[in-house]
């Protein structure tokens, strides 16, 4: 493992030779290889043709370098965005096809930029904490340079020294300085924005062989004078005191040793392009740095983390701010998968992802992938149960994913740190998938990215008032207040603690984690068991135990955001003649109350619904005075920014301590063509809590309609594998070794 | 064309010879052909293997003929249902594979039925207007016999005369008599139930060569003493006075000359199996009847009608009571397509449907289809704009479907007769599809077919209180009252009148129809134009003009049931703090009011939404005091029987006469992976009504953002093609020939 300081040392020892070009994502040798193989590797050839067609069409429209003016979605914004993409592609086409017209085109566009750039003030739109020049925010300026430095690299040797000097003096050097020394609040922090900034400066530094820029990119600005109280547009801190900056620091801090990025998969995906493309460029231009070995190979691990944080359709779990539908089909993941394959040991399972993507990067890595596919080397990418630790040292909680043996079901539990400014207040939250369909959803973000009518495509108010709040997640809420009172500073100071992640028995997999800071003097402990038992259940069932204890009485809510239509409940409920809001704040103001039941006596309450042609039943052990609420999102939402999705909320009023025990069960199917309803009823008859003399044991019993009993007991104070436990249960002594014991009795 | 009387005559003249078996869906010669081809025709062989596997597995479980007891969804119901299916298949397997074990199995099961049948009282469940013996309703008893007579036919020659006598005496003859003479209210009417009953009796009659039963099947019971006021479970009349009965009458009356079945596609699909299978059996056993030529070949036409009444995914338009998702992949359509191909002239376009179905009937017709597919004869089944007349003579209105040139968009307008007991009160209603996705939905039925928890799988109360009401459809509603006041008798007495169906210009297609009986002293006239103009609109736009006039002032509502999320409106509206019901009855009690706008001055009001990654805008010309309502289904629905779908309602209060002019426009797209919002804005700037001196002309102008004007004028009193029209418009004379004139002015 290379550390920050080893790399630092290495860097200063490298003797720099005059470099040849291209040397970023393309290399002289790589281009030779590519040219030799042209016409032989189908997927590469197809991508090349598609790219050529796109670029040719665009070149035919002429050169468009307008004076910056518009917000995202507006003409000048979209135009400069398009330019960066076409320039990068045209540069690559020049190298691969040796057609000077592409180089001339790139040169001409760059000249137009070089002419305009020195005249530009800050962008007229003032909304960003770090305004750009070409765009309303520096982030997009950085995007531009990450791509355009690749284009410049491709035509570097096509230009005369004089032509290069002109571009560098008027465009690239001032551009890089603007993004860094002129905008430290953008450049010198731990954030996906800064990663883009660092990489932009580093990429152009590599092309120009400019040591100072490269160092600045890797290690950040030495001084920045950033106010430690300053926040960005999303409410995140700009910088905490003593925080390192630069590309390597952005690898060190937000990435855990397992490759999990603390902001969540959606933003990890976004940051993955600069991380990986700069990794590739550094590996090509400065192989001595061994960047892909940095922090035990965290860049490659990050790609696997992303691929594993997807459902069966390849869509990312929308933890924290995440737009649904984003998937490993995105261009960032095409790039990342290709680079991880080429520089990460040619793992044949990555080829099966690349095959689904059906497009490659036009460089050595894409060639390697296309060649591997041509040679039928692809093997399945099997997604198994997996845990990702959070925190730069892996000590700040994590995300656990339980997957059924057949890979149909994914249960995701989040017990991470806050996740910077994009974090949600949903400690110990759960989401659940069946064959890529959401069974229990994480709402994701409240934003229509790039849809101008919706706040210019930016975050909506409801992202704060709803999507970030605890009630919008499948987790526990005390007194209608979000975790950490919804305060970023408090949330950032804490993380949940993993208690147990045990997948050694594929038929009984466990995630268990604790959270003791979300509410004052309150301890939360959630344990998920994915149980497979073909005799009793067609598909795996998920048993969810949420233990809570406080020093005083509170109200506790446990919502489950299901989809589809209610088929039946085994409890009576009242239906209001008018719909009222469930609460007034912390997200509760966004819920309509559609039905309410007050439980008289302890019982197993069940609700069955039909979603995506599958029946689901949630069974929950309810006590007298517990309330069951049927709700729907959509209140206090005058602009219809929220989806009208339903939830089932189990409420325990005035309780000091208790346990929610819930079972989520998929059963049967409905086919609207044959009109056959198969196994439309739950197989569960009853849930019992296992009642113990000792405080530090919790457990459940499930009695199935067949008459079998499943019993599970967990020790909550000792998760060691080799501890021996003895308890007395119904007058009988029960003994076992390890944190839990499970029995099935027929 | 053969008429009822010609067939009647023919029938009595045929000299009946002793028949050979099988002679229903299989023939001796057909079986020989099939056996010769075994192993050569992939789709046939696959279907055969699949069937064998299913039947073998079932036979292995033994024989199960329980005493009837349960409702639909219960054990005895499902078991007898399974038996009919397995018996039919086992019979066919015996014929094709010449394996006596299948014949023995069929014989043994039939003996068990023959032993039980004479002991059976009426089924203990009393819910049906025509209780069966094996099942709670005669309908299912008839289903059983339709299939089982095929099984009996297959093993007929395997049995001794004595064995046959036993089965016929104890089972088949009393069974057929029970379904007919013992239950005339089931057998002797015009209804899909009776069709099943007729065919059941006819099929077993053909096997047994029993003239009396065959005649009874074809022509009904001579006397039945059915009370003309009697109604069935769905509220439909059992029989009107003088109504003929029997199979041929069921072809005559509910089918229009175009093959449209008055109940709607969902029930047509259900009835199609007995219609076609008996057609095939009659063709095989009594070719002299030329059943496929009856009523100008209405049976074959009916298959084409069904195929044309589907969206891009093959799902039937859910007109009247129709369950969504039912499609041409259903087993009834597999059978119908195979038979229509084999007996209807080997139309190669049917093969492309069969190829999608990927399964065939195991008989001569299925062999022919599989062979056609093997020989790559399939050609595309192109669905074009088409009109189906309703009524036995085609004079009772109809259904019009406008389809865009690229076949992506289907606009469906319903101006039929009532549609018997399954009809909805939605004269002139519209539904709209884009690539198989519902843009403006027809709600369909309110029922979860065969899902026991939902009223035993039967119709729900909300089918009457919501799904049948006018407000649940995209059509006009006067004074919050359904068409014909929601009264079946009134509705059954009338039908809408087609005014114009003109698809001669593929870029400007028109449906226009009038309804003058839905409300007293009120005339309704709706005209849909599907306009394609690549310069102004990426995709076709649908312009909808609903003219109404009454002798007094009323309130008029025009709802549009869209899907997805609202992106923007160009009008302000108030958002309630509590949701109240929109009304108290006629379906209005099921709508929550989520937003309300009162228009101050005449203007073009627009609402844009995003659904299935496509943007849609509805533009409507609103006058001062018009109201725009944002509503959602779900009020007064304590059992969550209804989907929580949204609607946009345009309300004209206190109006004597006016025109709703609405434009539905699909524009652009959103991709959650690239996050690109393409053309998120409407291209329409303004709508104007064309104002004319003469009453009998109506029209609209559309002004696009590009500045082009599209103008359309329709004469409402003369739809003849060759009439010459002259009007004065803004002081200028406009002349044209034919019912309408359209201009585009740049």
Coordinates of C-alpha atoms in Angstrom, one line a residue, chain A residues 266 323-327 329-330 448-454 565-568 573 575-581 592 594 610 615 630 632 638-644 670 672-673 675 677 680-681, chain B residues 266 323-327 329-330 448-454 565-568 573 575-581 592 594 610 615 630 632 638-644 670 672-673 675 677 680-681:
Chain A
X266 CA -25.0 8.4 -7.2
X323 CA -31.5 10.1 -8.7
X324 CA -33.4 6.9 -9.5
X325 CA -32.6 5.2 -12.8
X326 CA -29.0 6.2 -12.8
X327 CA -27.1 3.0 -13.5
X329 CA -25.0 2.1 -18.2
X330 CA -23.8 5.7 -17.5
X448 CA -35.4 16.7 -11.6
X449 CA -31.8 16.9 -12.8
X450 CA -31.5 19.2 -15.8
X451 CA -35.3 19.8 -16.2
X452 CA -35.4 23.5 -16.4
X453 CA -39.0 24.0 -15.3
X454 CA -38.2 22.4 -12.0
X565 CA -52.1 -1.7 -4.4
X566 CA -53.3 -3.0 -1.1
X567 CA -54.9 -6.4 -1.4
X568 CA -55.9 -7.0 2.2
X573 CA -59.0 0.8 10.1
X575 CA -61.0 5.9 6.5
X576 CA -61.2 9.7 6.7
X577 CA -63.8 11.6 4.7
X578 CA -61.1 14.3 4.2
X579 CA -57.4 13.9 4.0
X580 CA -55.3 15.7 6.6
X581 CA -51.6 16.0 7.0
X592 CA -51.6 12.5 3.9
X594 CA -55.4 7.7 4.4
X610 CA -49.6 -6.5 -5.1
X615 CA -47.8 -10.4 -3.7
X630 CA -51.8 4.2 5.9
X632 CA -49.4 8.8 1.0
X638 CA -48.0 22.7 -4.3
X639 CA -45.7 22.2 -7.3
X640 CA -46.2 18.4 -7.4
X641 CA -42.5 17.9 -6.9
X642 CA -43.1 14.7 -5.0
X643 CA -44.3 11.3 -6.1
X644 CA -47.6 10.2 -4.6
X670 CA -50.4 -12.6 -10.4
X672 CA -53.0 -10.5 -15.9
X673 CA -52.9 -12.7 -19.1
X675 CA -55.5 -14.3 -14.7
X677 CA -53.4 -15.6 -8.8
X680 CA -52.0 -14.8 -2.9
X681 CA -51.8 -15.4 0.9
Chain B
X266 CA -61.7 -8.0 -23.1
X323 CA -58.8 -5.9 -17.2
X324 CA -55.6 -4.1 -18.1
X325 CA -52.7 -6.2 -19.2
X326 CA -54.8 -8.8 -21.0
X327 CA -53.3 -9.2 -24.4
X329 CA -50.6 -13.4 -25.6
X330 CA -53.6 -15.0 -23.9
X448 CA -59.0 -8.1 -9.3
X449 CA -59.9 -11.1 -11.4
X450 CA -59.4 -14.3 -9.4
X451 CA -57.7 -12.6 -6.4
X452 CA -59.7 -14.1 -3.6
X453 CA -59.2 -11.4 -1.0
X454 CA -60.8 -8.9 -3.3
X565 CA -45.6 13.8 -12.6
X566 CA -46.6 17.4 -13.3
X567 CA -43.6 19.4 -14.5
X568 CA -45.2 22.7 -15.0
X573 CA -53.8 27.3 -8.8
X575 CA -53.5 24.0 -3.1
X576 CA -55.8 22.8 -0.3
X577 CA -54.4 22.2 3.2
X578 CA -56.9 19.3 3.4
X579 CA -58.1 17.1 0.6
X580 CA -61.9 17.1 0.0
X581 CA -64.0 15.0 -2.3
X592 CA -59.8 14.1 -4.2
X594 CA -55.6 18.5 -5.1
X610 CA -43.4 13.7 -17.5
X615 CA -42.8 15.0 -21.8
X630 CA -56.2 18.8 -10.4
X632 CA -56.7 12.2 -7.8
X638 CA -61.8 2.3 2.1
X639 CA -60.5 -1.0 0.7
X640 CA -58.0 0.6 -1.6
X641 CA -59.7 -1.0 -4.5
X642 CA -58.9 1.9 -6.8
X643 CA -55.6 3.1 -8.2
X644 CA -54.4 6.5 -7.0
X670 CA -35.8 12.6 -20.4
X672 CA -32.2 9.4 -16.2
X673 CA -28.8 7.9 -17.2
X675 CA -29.7 13.2 -17.4
X677 CA -33.9 16.7 -20.8
X680 CA -39.0 19.7 -22.3
X681 CA -41.3 22.6 -23.5

